[in-house]
Structure formats: C-alpha cells, structure tokens
Coordinates of C-alpha atoms and ligand atoms in Angstrom, one line a residue:
M12 CA 0.0 0.0 0.0
E13 CA 2.8 2.3 1.0
S14 CA 4.7 1.6 -2.2
H15 CA 1.6 2.3 -4.3
N16 CA 1.3 5.7 -2.7
L17 CA 5.0 6.3 -3.5
I18 CA 4.5 5.3 -7.2
K19 CA 1.3 7.5 -7.2
K20 CA 3.3 10.5 -6.0
R21 CA 6.1 9.9 -8.6
N22 CA 3.5 9.5 -11.3
F23 CA 2.1 12.9 -10.4
I24 CA 5.6 14.5 -10.4
L25 CA 6.4 12.9 -13.8
L26 CA 3.1 14.1 -15.3
L27 CA 4.0 17.7 -14.3
I28 CA 7.6 17.3 -15.7
F29 CA 6.4 15.7 -18.9
W30 CA 3.8 18.4 -19.5
L31 CA 6.5 21.0 -19.0
L32 CA 8.9 19.2 -21.3
Y33 CA 6.2 18.8 -23.9
F34 CA 5.6 22.6 -24.0
V35 CA 9.4 23.3 -24.1
H36 CA 9.7 20.7 -26.8
I37 CA 6.9 22.2 -28.9
V38 CA 8.4 25.7 -28.7
L39 CA 11.9 24.4 -29.6
Y40 CA 10.5 22.2 -32.4
H41 CA 8.7 25.1 -33.8
F42 CA 12.0 27.0 -34.1
I43 CA 14.2 24.1 -35.2
A44 CA 12.1 22.3 -37.7
A45 CA 12.0 24.0 -41.1
D46 CA 8.5 22.8 -41.7
P47 CA 6.9 21.7 -38.4
H48 CA 4.5 18.8 -38.6
L49 CA 1.2 19.4 -36.8
I50 CA 1.0 15.7 -36.1
V51 CA 4.0 16.0 -33.8
F52 CA 2.0 18.4 -31.4
I53 CA -1.1 16.3 -31.7
S54 CA 0.5 12.9 -31.1
G55 CA 2.6 14.1 -28.1
G56 CA -0.4 15.8 -26.6
I57 CA -2.7 12.8 -27.1
L58 CA -0.2 10.5 -25.4
L59 CA 0.2 12.8 -22.5
L60 CA -3.6 13.3 -22.2
I61 CA -4.0 9.5 -22.1
V62 CA -1.7 9.1 -19.2
T63 CA -3.2 12.2 -17.4
A64 CA -6.7 10.6 -17.9
M65 CA -5.4 7.3 -16.4
Y66 CA -4.1 9.2 -13.4
Y67 CA -7.3 11.2 -13.1
F68 CA -9.5 8.0 -13.3
R69 CA -7.3 6.4 -10.6
F70 CA -5.8 3.6 -12.7
H71 CA -3.4 1.3 -10.8
P72 CA -0.2 3.4 -10.2
T73 CA 2.0 0.6 -11.6
I74 CA 0.0 0.5 -14.8
I75 CA 0.3 4.3 -15.1
M76 CA 4.1 4.0 -14.5
Y77 CA 4.5 1.5 -17.4
S78 CA 2.2 3.5 -19.6
F79 CA 4.6 6.5 -19.1
F80 CA 7.5 4.6 -20.5
I81 CA 5.6 3.0 -23.3
C82 CA 4.1 6.4 -24.3
Y83 CA 7.5 8.1 -24.0
Y84 CA 9.4 5.6 -26.2
A85 CA 6.5 5.3 -28.6
Y86 CA 6.7 9.1 -29.0
I87 CA 10.4 9.1 -29.5
A88 CA 10.2 6.3 -32.0
Y89 CA 7.5 8.0 -33.9
M90 CA 9.3 11.3 -33.9
T91 CA 12.5 9.6 -35.1
S92 CA 10.6 8.1 -38.0
I93 CA 8.9 11.3 -39.1
E94 CA 11.3 14.0 -38.0
P95 CA 14.7 12.5 -37.3
A96 CA 16.3 15.9 -37.4
V97 CA 14.8 17.0 -34.1
I98 CA 15.4 13.8 -32.1
N99 CA 18.7 13.1 -30.4
Y100 CA 19.9 9.8 -29.0
L101 CA 20.3 11.6 -25.7
F102 CA 16.5 11.5 -25.5
L103 CA 16.8 7.8 -25.0
F104 CA 19.0 8.3 -22.0
L105 CA 16.5 10.7 -20.6
G106 CA 14.0 7.8 -20.5
I107 CA 16.4 5.6 -18.5
I108 CA 17.2 8.3 -16.1
V109 CA 13.6 9.2 -15.6
S110 CA 12.8 5.5 -14.8
F111 CA 15.1 5.8 -11.8
I112 CA 12.7 8.1 -10.1
Y113 CA 10.5 5.0 -9.3
Y114 CA 13.4 2.9 -7.8
S115 CA 11.8 0.1 -9.8
Y116 CA 14.2 -2.5 -11.2
I117 CA 11.7 -3.5 -13.9
A118 CA 11.1 0.1 -15.0
I119 CA 14.9 0.7 -15.3
V120 CA 15.4 -2.6 -17.3
I121 CA 12.4 -1.9 -19.6
S122 CA 13.5 1.6 -20.4
T123 CA 17.1 0.4 -21.1
L124 CA 15.9 -2.4 -23.4
M125 CA 13.5 0.0 -25.2
S126 CA 16.4 2.5 -25.8
I127 CA 18.6 -0.3 -27.2
V128 CA 15.8 -1.7 -29.4
I129 CA 15.0 1.8 -30.8
V130 CA 18.7 2.5 -31.5
L131 CA 19.2 -0.8 -33.2
Y132 CA 16.0 -0.6 -35.2
F133 CA 16.7 2.9 -36.6
Y134 CA 20.3 2.0 -37.2
V135 CA 19.4 -1.0 -39.2
S136 CA 16.6 0.9 -41.0
N137 CA 19.2 3.7 -41.6
T138 CA 17.0 6.5 -40.5
L139 CA 18.7 7.1 -37.2
F140 CA 19.1 10.7 -35.9
T141 CA 20.3 12.8 -38.8
S142 CA 21.6 15.2 -36.2
V143 CA 24.6 12.9 -35.6
T144 CA 26.4 10.5 -37.8
F145 CA 26.3 7.2 -36.2
V146 CA 28.9 4.6 -37.1
K147 CA 28.8 1.0 -36.1
L148 CA 31.2 1.6 -33.2
D149 CA 28.9 4.4 -31.8
I150 CA 26.1 1.9 -31.6
V151 CA 28.3 -0.5 -29.6
Y152 CA 29.4 2.4 -27.4
F153 CA 25.8 3.4 -27.0
I154 CA 24.7 0.0 -26.0
L155 CA 27.6 -0.4 -23.6
F156 CA 27.0 3.0 -22.1
T157 CA 23.3 2.3 -21.7
L158 CA 23.9 -1.0 -20.0
I159 CA 26.5 0.5 -17.6
T160 CA 24.0 3.3 -16.8
M161 CA 21.4 0.7 -16.2
I162 CA 23.6 -1.2 -13.8
I163 CA 24.5 1.9 -11.9
L164 CA 20.9 3.0 -11.6
L165 CA 19.9 -0.5 -10.5
Y166 CA 22.5 -0.4 -7.8
C167 CA 21.4 3.1 -6.8
A168 CA 17.7 2.0 -6.7
H169 CA 18.6 -1.0 -4.6
F170 CA 20.6 1.2 -2.2
S171 CA 17.8 3.8 -2.0
K172 CA 15.1 1.2 -1.4
K173 CA 17.1 -0.3 1.5
L174 CA 17.6 3.2 2.9
I175 CA 13.9 3.9 2.6
A176 CA 13.0 0.6 4.2
I177 CA 15.3 1.3 7.2
T178 CA 14.0 4.8 7.6
T179 CA 10.4 3.6 7.4
I180 CA 11.1 0.9 10.1
K181 CA 12.7 3.6 12.3
M182 CA 9.9 6.0 11.8
N183 CA 7.3 3.3 12.6
K184 CA 9.2 2.4 15.7
T185 CA 9.4 6.0 16.9
E186 CA 5.7 6.5 16.1
D187 CA 4.8 3.3 18.0
E188 CA 6.9 4.5 21.0
L189 CA 5.3 7.8 20.9
Y190 CA 1.9 6.3 20.7
S191 CA 2.5 3.9 23.6
A192 CA 3.9 6.7 25.7
Q193 CA 0.8 8.7 25.0
E194 CA -1.4 5.7 25.8
Y195 CA 0.5 5.2 29.1
L196 CA 0.0 8.8 29.9
Q197 CA -3.7 8.7 29.0
S198 CA -4.4 5.6 31.1
F199 CA -2.4 7.1 34.0
F200 CA -4.6 10.2 33.7
T201 CA -7.9 8.5 33.2
Y202 CA -7.8 5.6 35.6
N203 CA -6.0 7.3 38.5
R204 CA -7.8 7.1 41.7
D205 CA -6.5 10.5 42.7
A206 CA -8.0 13.6 41.2
I207 CA -5.9 15.1 38.4
A208 CA -6.5 18.5 36.8
V209 CA -4.6 20.6 34.3
F210 CA -4.9 24.4 34.7
S211 CA -3.9 27.2 32.4
L212 CA -1.8 30.1 33.9
D213 CA -4.9 32.2 34.5
G214 CA -6.4 29.4 36.6
K215 CA -8.8 28.0 34.0
V216 CA -9.4 24.3 33.8
I217 CA -8.0 22.6 30.7
K218 CA -8.6 18.9 31.6
V219 CA -9.7 16.8 34.5
N220 CA -10.0 13.1 35.1
D221 CA -12.9 10.9 36.3
A222 CA -11.6 10.8 39.9
F223 CA -11.6 14.7 39.9
E224 CA -15.3 14.6 39.0
Q225 CA -16.0 12.2 41.7
I226 CA -14.0 13.8 44.5
Y227 CA -14.9 17.5 43.7
G228 CA -18.3 17.0 42.3
W229 CA -17.9 19.0 39.1
K230 CA -18.4 17.4 35.7
A231 CA -15.6 18.0 33.1
E232 CA -18.0 19.6 30.6
E233 CA -19.2 22.2 33.0
I234 CA -15.8 23.4 34.1
V235 CA -13.4 23.1 31.2
G236 CA -12.4 26.6 30.1
K237 CA -13.6 28.1 33.4
A238 CA -12.0 28.9 36.7
I239 CA -13.6 26.9 39.6
P240 CA -13.9 28.1 43.2
F241 CA -12.3 25.0 44.8
I242 CA -10.1 26.9 47.2
P243 CA -11.9 27.8 50.4
A244 CA -12.1 31.5 51.2
G245 CA -9.8 31.2 54.2
S246 CA -7.0 29.4 52.3
K247 CA -6.8 31.8 49.3
G248 CA -3.6 33.7 50.5
G249 CA -1.7 30.5 51.1
A250 CA -2.9 29.1 47.7
E251 CA -1.7 32.2 45.9
S252 CA 1.8 32.1 47.4
R253 CA 2.1 28.4 46.6
L254 CA 1.1 29.2 43.0
E255 CA 3.8 31.8 42.8
R256 CA 6.3 29.2 44.0
V257 CA 5.2 26.7 41.3
K258 CA 5.3 29.4 38.7
K259 CA 9.0 29.8 39.5
G260 CA 9.5 26.2 38.6
E261 CA 9.2 24.7 42.1
K262 CA 7.2 21.5 42.7
L263 CA 4.8 21.2 45.5
V264 CA 4.8 17.6 46.7
A265 CA 2.2 15.9 49.1
F266 CA 1.1 19.2 50.6
E267 CA -1.8 18.8 53.0
T268 CA -4.6 21.3 52.7
Q269 CA -8.3 21.7 52.4
D270 CA -10.3 22.2 49.2
K271 CA -13.9 23.0 48.6
R272 CA -16.2 20.7 46.7
K273 CA -19.0 21.8 44.3
D274 CA -21.6 21.3 47.1
G275 CA -19.5 23.6 49.4
K276 CA -18.3 20.7 51.6
I277 CA -14.7 21.2 52.7
I278 CA -12.5 18.1 52.2
D279 CA -9.0 17.3 53.5
V280 CA -6.7 16.7 50.6
E281 CA -3.0 16.0 49.9
I282 CA -2.0 17.9 46.8
T283 CA 1.0 17.8 44.4
V284 CA 1.3 20.7 42.0
S285 CA 3.8 20.8 39.2
P286 CA 4.5 23.3 36.4
I287 CA 4.2 22.2 32.7
F288 CA 6.8 23.6 30.4
N289 CA 6.7 23.7 26.6
R290 CA 9.6 22.9 24.3
D291 CA 11.2 26.3 24.8
K292 CA 11.2 25.7 28.5
Q293 CA 8.4 28.3 28.9
F294 CA 5.9 27.8 31.8
V295 CA 2.6 27.2 30.0
A296 CA 0.3 25.4 32.4
L297 CA 0.3 23.5 35.7
F298 CA -1.2 20.3 36.8
G299 CA -2.3 19.2 40.2
I300 CA -2.9 15.8 41.7
S301 CA -5.0 15.7 44.8
R302 CA -5.7 12.8 47.1
D303 CA -8.9 12.8 49.2
L304 CA -7.8 12.4 52.8
T305 CA -11.3 12.5 54.3
E306 CA -11.5 8.8 54.9
E307 CA -8.0 8.6 56.3
K308 CA -8.7 11.6 58.6
E309 CA -11.9 10.0 59.8
T310 CA -10.2 6.7 60.6
E311 CA -7.5 8.6 62.4
K312 CA -10.1 10.5 64.4
F313 CA -11.9 7.2 65.1
L314 CA -8.7 5.5 66.3
R315 CA -7.9 8.5 68.6
Q316 CA -11.4 8.3 70.0
T317 CA -11.1 4.5 70.5
D318 CA -7.9 5.0 72.3
K319 CA -9.5 7.6 74.5
L320 CA -12.5 5.4 75.1
S321 CA -10.5 2.3 76.0
L322 CA -8.5 4.4 78.5
A323 CA -11.7 5.9 79.9
G324 CA -13.1 2.4 80.0
E325 CA -10.2 1.0 82.0
M326 CA -10.3 3.9 84.4
A327 CA -14.1 3.6 84.7
A328 CA -13.8 -0.1 85.4
G329 CA -11.4 0.6 88.3
I330 CA -13.7 3.2 89.7
A331 CA -16.8 1.1 89.2
H332 CA -15.3 -1.7 91.0
E333 CA -14.4 0.5 93.9
I334 CA -17.8 2.1 94.0
R335 CA -19.6 -1.3 94.1
N336 CA -18.4 -2.2 97.7
P337 CA -19.5 1.0 99.4
L338 CA -22.7 0.8 97.4
T339 CA -23.5 -2.6 98.8
S340 CA -23.2 -1.3 102.4
L341 CA -25.1 1.9 101.6
N342 CA -27.8 -0.2 100.0
G343 CA -28.0 -2.5 103.0
F344 CA -28.3 0.3 105.5
I345 CA -30.9 2.2 103.6
Q346 CA -32.9 -1.0 103.3
L347 CA -32.8 -1.3 107.0
I348 CA -33.9 2.3 107.6
H349 CA -36.6 1.8 105.0
E350 CA -38.0 -1.2 106.8
D351 CA -37.7 0.3 110.3
S352 CA -38.8 3.8 110.0
S353 CA -41.8 4.9 108.2
R354 CA -41.0 8.6 108.8
Y355 CA -38.4 8.8 106.0
H356 CA -40.2 6.2 103.8
S357 CA -40.7 8.6 100.9
Y358 CA -37.0 9.5 100.9
T359 CA -35.6 6.1 101.4
T360 CA -37.8 4.8 98.5
I361 CA -36.2 7.4 96.2
M362 CA -32.7 6.6 97.7
L363 CA -33.1 2.9 97.0
S364 CA -34.3 3.4 93.4
E365 CA -31.4 5.9 92.8
L366 CA -29.0 3.4 94.4
N367 CA -30.4 0.7 92.0
R368 CA -29.7 3.0 89.1
I369 CA -26.2 3.6 90.2
N370 CA -25.7 -0.1 90.6
S371 CA -27.0 -0.9 87.1
I372 CA -24.8 1.8 85.6
V373 CA -21.8 0.5 87.5
G374 CA -22.7 -3.1 86.5
E375 CA -22.8 -2.2 82.8
F376 CA -19.7 -0.2 83.1
L377 CA -17.9 -3.3 84.4
L378 CA -19.2 -5.4 81.5
L379 CA -17.9 -2.8 79.1
A380 CA -14.5 -2.7 80.6
K381 CA -13.8 -6.3 81.3
P382 CA -13.0 -7.9 77.9
H383 CA -10.0 -9.7 79.2
D384 CA -12.1 -11.8 81.5
T385 CA -13.9 -13.4 78.5
V386 CA -14.0 -17.2 78.6
M387 CA -14.4 -18.6 75.2
K388 CA -16.0 -22.0 75.0
K389 CA -17.9 -24.2 72.6
Q390 CA -21.6 -23.6 73.4
A391 CA -24.9 -24.6 72.0
F392 CA -26.6 -21.4 71.0
S393 CA -30.1 -22.7 71.7
T394 CA -29.2 -23.4 75.4
I395 CA -28.1 -19.7 75.8
L396 CA -31.3 -18.5 74.1
N397 CA -33.6 -20.7 76.1
D398 CA -32.0 -19.5 79.4
V399 CA -32.6 -15.9 78.4
I400 CA -36.2 -16.5 77.2
L401 CA -37.0 -18.3 80.5
L402 CA -35.6 -15.3 82.4
Y403 CA -37.9 -12.9 80.6
E404 CA -41.0 -15.1 80.3
S405 CA -42.8 -13.7 83.3
E406 CA -41.9 -10.1 82.5
C407 CA -43.2 -10.5 79.0
I408 CA -46.5 -11.9 80.2
L409 CA -46.7 -9.1 82.7
K410 CA -46.1 -6.5 80.0
N411 CA -48.5 -8.2 77.5
V412 CA -45.7 -9.0 75.1
V413 CA -45.8 -12.2 73.0
V414 CA -42.4 -13.7 72.0
K415 CA -42.5 -15.7 68.8
T416 CA -39.4 -17.7 68.4
Q417 CA -38.3 -19.6 65.3
V418 CA -35.0 -21.4 65.5
E419 CA -33.8 -22.9 62.2
A420 CA -30.6 -24.1 63.7
P421 CA -31.4 -25.9 67.0
H422 CA -28.0 -27.7 67.3
T423 CA -25.7 -25.0 66.3
Y424 CA -22.5 -24.4 68.2
I425 CA -20.7 -21.1 68.6
C426 CA -17.4 -20.3 70.2
C427 CA -18.3 -17.7 72.9
D428 CA -18.4 -16.6 76.4
A429 CA -22.0 -17.7 77.3
N430 CA -22.5 -15.0 79.9
Q431 CA -21.6 -12.3 77.5
I432 CA -23.9 -13.6 74.7
K433 CA -26.6 -13.9 77.3
Q434 CA -25.9 -10.2 78.2
V435 CA -26.3 -9.3 74.5
L436 CA -29.7 -11.0 74.2
I437 CA -30.8 -9.6 77.6
N438 CA -29.9 -6.0 76.5
L439 CA -31.8 -6.5 73.2
L440 CA -34.9 -8.0 74.9
K441 CA -34.9 -5.3 77.5
N442 CA -34.8 -2.6 74.9
A443 CA -37.6 -4.3 72.9
L444 CA -39.7 -4.6 76.1
E445 CA -39.1 -1.0 77.0
A446 CA -40.1 0.1 73.5
M447 CA -43.5 -1.6 73.9
P448 CA -45.0 -0.2 77.2
S449 CA -48.5 -1.3 76.2
G450 CA -47.6 -4.7 74.8
G451 CA -46.8 -6.1 71.4
E452 CA -44.8 -8.8 69.7
I453 CA -41.2 -9.8 69.7
H454 CA -40.1 -12.0 66.7
L455 CA -36.9 -13.9 67.3
N456 CA -35.4 -15.8 64.4
V457 CA -32.2 -17.8 64.4
T458 CA -30.8 -19.0 61.1
Q459 CA -27.6 -20.9 60.4
H460 CA -25.4 -20.0 57.4
T461 CA -22.2 -21.6 56.1
K462 CA -19.9 -19.5 58.3
D463 CA -22.1 -17.8 60.9
L464 CA -25.3 -17.7 62.8
T465 CA -27.8 -14.9 62.2
I466 CA -30.1 -13.8 65.1
F467 CA -32.9 -11.5 64.1
I468 CA -34.9 -9.7 66.8
K469 CA -37.8 -7.6 65.8
D470 CA -40.2 -5.7 68.1
T471 CA -43.4 -3.8 67.3
G472 CA -42.5 -0.9 69.5
V473 CA -42.2 2.8 69.2
G474 CA -39.3 2.7 66.8
I475 CA -36.3 5.1 66.6
P476 CA -36.4 8.4 64.6
S477 CA -33.9 8.3 61.7
H478 CA -32.0 11.3 63.0
L479 CA -31.3 9.4 66.3
L480 CA -30.1 6.2 64.6
T481 CA -26.5 7.4 64.4
H482 CA -26.5 8.5 68.0
I483 CA -28.0 5.5 69.8
Q484 CA -24.8 3.5 69.7
K485 CA -22.8 6.3 71.4
P486 CA -22.0 5.7 75.1
F487 CA -24.5 7.3 77.5
F488 CA -27.0 8.2 74.8
T489 CA -30.4 7.4 76.1
T490 CA -34.0 8.5 75.5
K491 CA -35.3 6.8 78.6
P492 CA -35.6 8.6 82.0
S493 CA -33.9 5.7 83.8
G494 CA -31.7 4.5 81.0
T495 CA -27.9 4.2 81.1
G496 CA -27.3 4.6 77.4
L497 CA -24.8 1.7 77.7
G498 CA -26.8 -1.3 76.5
L499 CA -26.0 -1.1 72.8
V500 CA -22.4 -0.1 73.6
V501 CA -22.0 -3.3 75.6
I502 CA -23.6 -5.3 72.8
K503 CA -21.2 -3.9 70.2
N504 CA -18.2 -4.5 72.4
I505 CA -19.1 -8.1 73.1
L506 CA -19.8 -8.8 69.4
Y507 CA -16.6 -7.2 68.5
Q508 CA -14.8 -9.6 70.7
H509 CA -16.7 -12.5 69.2
K510 CA -16.0 -11.3 65.7
G511 CA -19.6 -10.9 65.1
T512 CA -21.6 -8.0 63.5
F513 CA -24.5 -5.9 64.6
E514 CA -27.0 -3.9 62.6
I515 CA -30.1 -2.0 63.7
K516 CA -33.0 -0.8 61.5
S517 CA -36.1 1.0 62.7
T518 CA -39.2 2.7 61.6
V519 CA -41.0 5.1 63.9
G520 CA -44.4 3.7 65.0
K521 CA -43.7 0.3 63.5
G522 CA -40.8 -1.1 65.4
T523 CA -37.2 -1.9 65.5
S524 CA -35.2 -4.8 64.1
V525 CA -31.8 -5.9 65.1
T526 CA -29.6 -8.4 63.2
L527 CA -26.7 -10.0 64.8
T528 CA -24.2 -12.5 63.3
I529 CA -21.9 -14.7 65.3
P530 CA -19.3 -17.0 63.7
L531 CA -20.0 -20.7 64.0
W532 CA -17.8 -22.9 66.1
K533 CA -15.0 -24.5 64.1
E534 CA -12.7 -27.3 65.1
G535 CA -9.7 -25.8 66.7
T536 CA -11.1 -22.4 67.5
C537 CA -11.9 -23.0 71.1
Q538 CA -12.5 -25.9 73.6
Ligands
LIG3 P1 -30.8 2.5 77.2 O1 -31.6 1.3 76.9 O2 -30.2 2.5 78.6 O3 -31.4 3.8 76.8 P2 -29.3 1.5 75.0 O4 -27.9 1.6 74.6 O5 -29.8 0.1 75.2 O6 -29.5 2.4 76.3 O7 -30.2 2.1 73.9 C1 -30.0 3.5 73.5 C2 -31.2 4.1 72.9 O8 -31.5 3.4 71.7 C3 -32.4 3.9 73.8 O9 -32.5 5.0 74.7 C4 -33.5 4.0 72.8 O10 -33.8 5.4 72.4 C5 -32.9 3.4 71.5 N1 -33.3 2.0 71.4 C6 -32.6 0.9 71.5 N2 -33.3 -0.2 71.2 C7 -34.6 0.2 70.9 C8 -35.8 -0.5 70.5 N3 -35.8 -1.8 70.4 N4 -36.8 0.3 70.2 C9 -36.8 1.6 70.3 N5 -35.7 2.3 70.7 C10 -34.6 1.6 71.0
LIG4 MG1 -31.0 -0.6 76.9

C-alpha cells in the first residue's frame, strides 16, 4: 500500500515534468524544424492526455508507470521516424534516467531495453538521428553505455530502497513508541484514583480526570475553560503564594490542605502541584494531583477516640469496682432504715431506686471494661437463648408481650463466652420490652449460614427516629428517664470480641429490628 502511494506520487511529479517538457519541446521544435509537422504536437499531446486521464481516473499506479515509458518511447520512435532531425539519441538516456525516479528495477530494465531496441531498429533501417552521424562503433558504445547506466541505476535503486526501508522501520518504531507513551499517559490520567487536573496560567481548567469529577463533584464539561472556586475563602492567600512558587518552577509535593467541593463541603486533601513547560522551557500550564484524605482523617479520628475510650473504660472499670463495695453497704443500711422507720419512707424509696440505678450503671460499666475476662467455649446457642427467654418469660406476660421464636438451627454451636452472649440477648430483649409499654410482639429468628449464625430480633415498639439512629450507639446516649445509654455499647463491644456483627434498623411507630451475626464454632477455634 505504502509503495503504491509512493508510485502514485512519482506519477504525479512525472506528469508535471512531462507536460512542461512537452511545451518546451513544442516551442523548440517550432524553431528548429523548417516545416513543423502538426501531427507531432497532436501525437505528443494525445499520449500525455491518455496518461493524465489514467491518473485522473485512478488507474493502478504501476500501470500508469509502465504507460509512461511505453508512451514516451513510442513518441520518441514516432518522432524519429517522421522527424529524425529533431530527435537526439540523448532522449533515449532521458527515459532511462527518468525511470530511476521509481526505484523500480523493472522500470529501469524496460527503459534500457527499449532504448537499445530503438537505437538498433533505426540504425538498421538507416533513419537514425540525422543530427549525428552514427557509425557502427557508436552503436556499440551506446549499448555499452546504456547497460552501464542501467547497472549503476539498478544499484542506486537497490541502495535507496534499502535506505527507505530502514527509515520507514525507524519511523514506525518512533511512532509506536510515541503512541504507547501517549497511551500510558492517557491511562495514568484517566484511571488514576487521585483527582488530576490541568490548569492554564490564569487558573482555568484545561482537563480533569474521572476521579476529579467524583472527588470534587464538578463534571468536566461544565468546568473546562472556566476557573472553579475550589479553594476555600480562608486558604486563598496560602494558595496564591504556593502558585507563585510553582510558577518559579518549584514542585509542591504531598502538601496537606483543604479544598472545597462543588456542594460547598470542605475536604481534606493532599496535593501535588507541578508546572508544565513547553519545548522552549516556557511555563505554559500547571497540573495538580489531589488525594482525598477525608476517609484517612476519619479513621485517624476514630482511632484516637477509640484510644481515649479504652483508656476511659479502663479507668471507669477501676472506679466502678471500687464504688460497688461501698454501694452494697449503703444499699444494706438504707434498706434497714426503709423497713424500720416509716418517717423517711418517701426519701428512702427514692434513695433505694437511685442506688439501684447507680448499681446498674456500674454493672454495665464493668461489662464494658472487662473484655480480658472473657472465657471462650464451645456452646450450643439454643441453650443460651432458652435461658434468656426463660428469664424474661414472666416479665413478657406481665407487659403483655408475646415472644415468637423460630429457631432454624437448634443444634448449632458457637465459640463464645456464654454469659456475654446472654448479656447481648438480655440487653436487646430489655430494649424491645421498654419500647412496647402497652404490649406487642417480639419475633426472634435464628438461622444458620455456612460460616455464621444470624439472630434477628424484631419488636413492634415505638421505633427510633432516623436522626437518632446514628447516636444510639454512642456511650450514655439514652432517650429513657432511667436509661444508662450503655446497653448497645455493651452489645457492640461483646460482638466485636466474638468477631460478630450488629445492625439496627427502625421505623417510627412500626418497630425496630436488630440483626446479629456470630461466627459458627469451628474445630480448633476453642474448647
Ligand atoms: P438504654 O436502653 O439504657 O437507653 P441502649 O444503649 O440500650 O441504652 O439504647 C440506647 C437508645 O436506643 C435507647 O435509649 C432508645 O432510644 C434506643 N433504642 C434501643 N433499642 C430500641 C428499640 N428496640 N426500640 C426503640 N428504641 C430503641
Ligand atoms: Mg437498653
């Protein structure tokens, strides 16, 4: 295909050259010939027109190439026969030289042979070029000369072809390299998880990647060509001074700052800004890579809070333990006073109930802060569940609550601390009962899966407003006058130690459902 294009281009150049030569030839012929033949103009013109038409109608380039030589030599032969005075043997050489333009061995050989045939024919027919007197030896010289020219041209064509081939390969390779470099760059830009944006010097967006759209919230089509307000008002000064530094050629690597999203939310980001230079080393644009640190920061915050909490938990456990003993004596004495004297009855009643409250808070505190006392054993889950249901049976009847249990896995074992799992179930049942002051239903479903056990507890109680759902698992958050706000925290803590999960869903007025998962017992996990 490539060589066809090459031949096509040469054909075009030759057409131009031949048309030019034709006109020069006509002018000269007009002056040289005593009595110019009109047929000479016409025949030359017709032949050239034929080749031009072939080119115009997109004949195969190689056919046009051969047509050129045939037409040229036919014209020379014809001219020699009708007007030998104007034709010189050098014209024959011209054909051979012109054939070289194609680097085609066949074209060179054909034109050489045609030249020799024409020379021999006219020599024999004795009409050869009246402009020069040809003797026999001249013919020999001519043929020899023609053949040597052919050999040299063949060699040159061979050499040039080789050179062209090498250059083409090199060019293709460079093109490929350039293409793949560009592809790499494009995929790096498109598929990067960090936001990448290219800005012009006046701060207008030139290009952004998908991650930029996701992190910052602007779509490429709405911001390209515009300046976007992603720098928060308070950080403008700092951003400008950084930009000045970058403009001086400095790179800003992994700089932590805050940016503003399209929706106005401020996000923590780590940015890298670099200048882009053109070939003349002129600063033309800059590009920024920014990594969203929001999640990282949140995890950091969470970890800090967890640290604080565990420290607080440990301290609280110590204090709670110490409080328990004096509480027991206080409780005992107030009980005595309560029974003995009716004078302070109203006070001692309150004191006793408040003491009870302190006791339950302290109790739950201790549960929270005693993870190291856990005794993990292989336990049948149904036994634990039955114990808890039995414990709550009378209270449920009293509160007009029906418990509907459906256990699909009666012989399932889990590796757990039975008392802690009981505590989880107790806390959940307690919450459910407290949510149904005027009675209702508790549905308790237990299903076994390949790796864990799912416990689903649903009540038909008051439900939890959605804005409170995120708060209820925080320590001390309670909506009950006598609540501790520690029940769910204890549950989460225990499940965490048992590698289980906990999920709570609720609809106000309809009820609350809690889903727990606890991994099944596996050989070798515990006794
Ligand atoms: P407490 O029961 O002492 O308030 P919890 O940690 O057990 O503490 O529960 C926290 C809060 O979550 C409760 O005060 C209550 O508002 C809400 N809650 C928990 N379980 C339920 C439930 N089953 N139905 C309605 N609200 C619930
Ligand atoms: Mg509770």
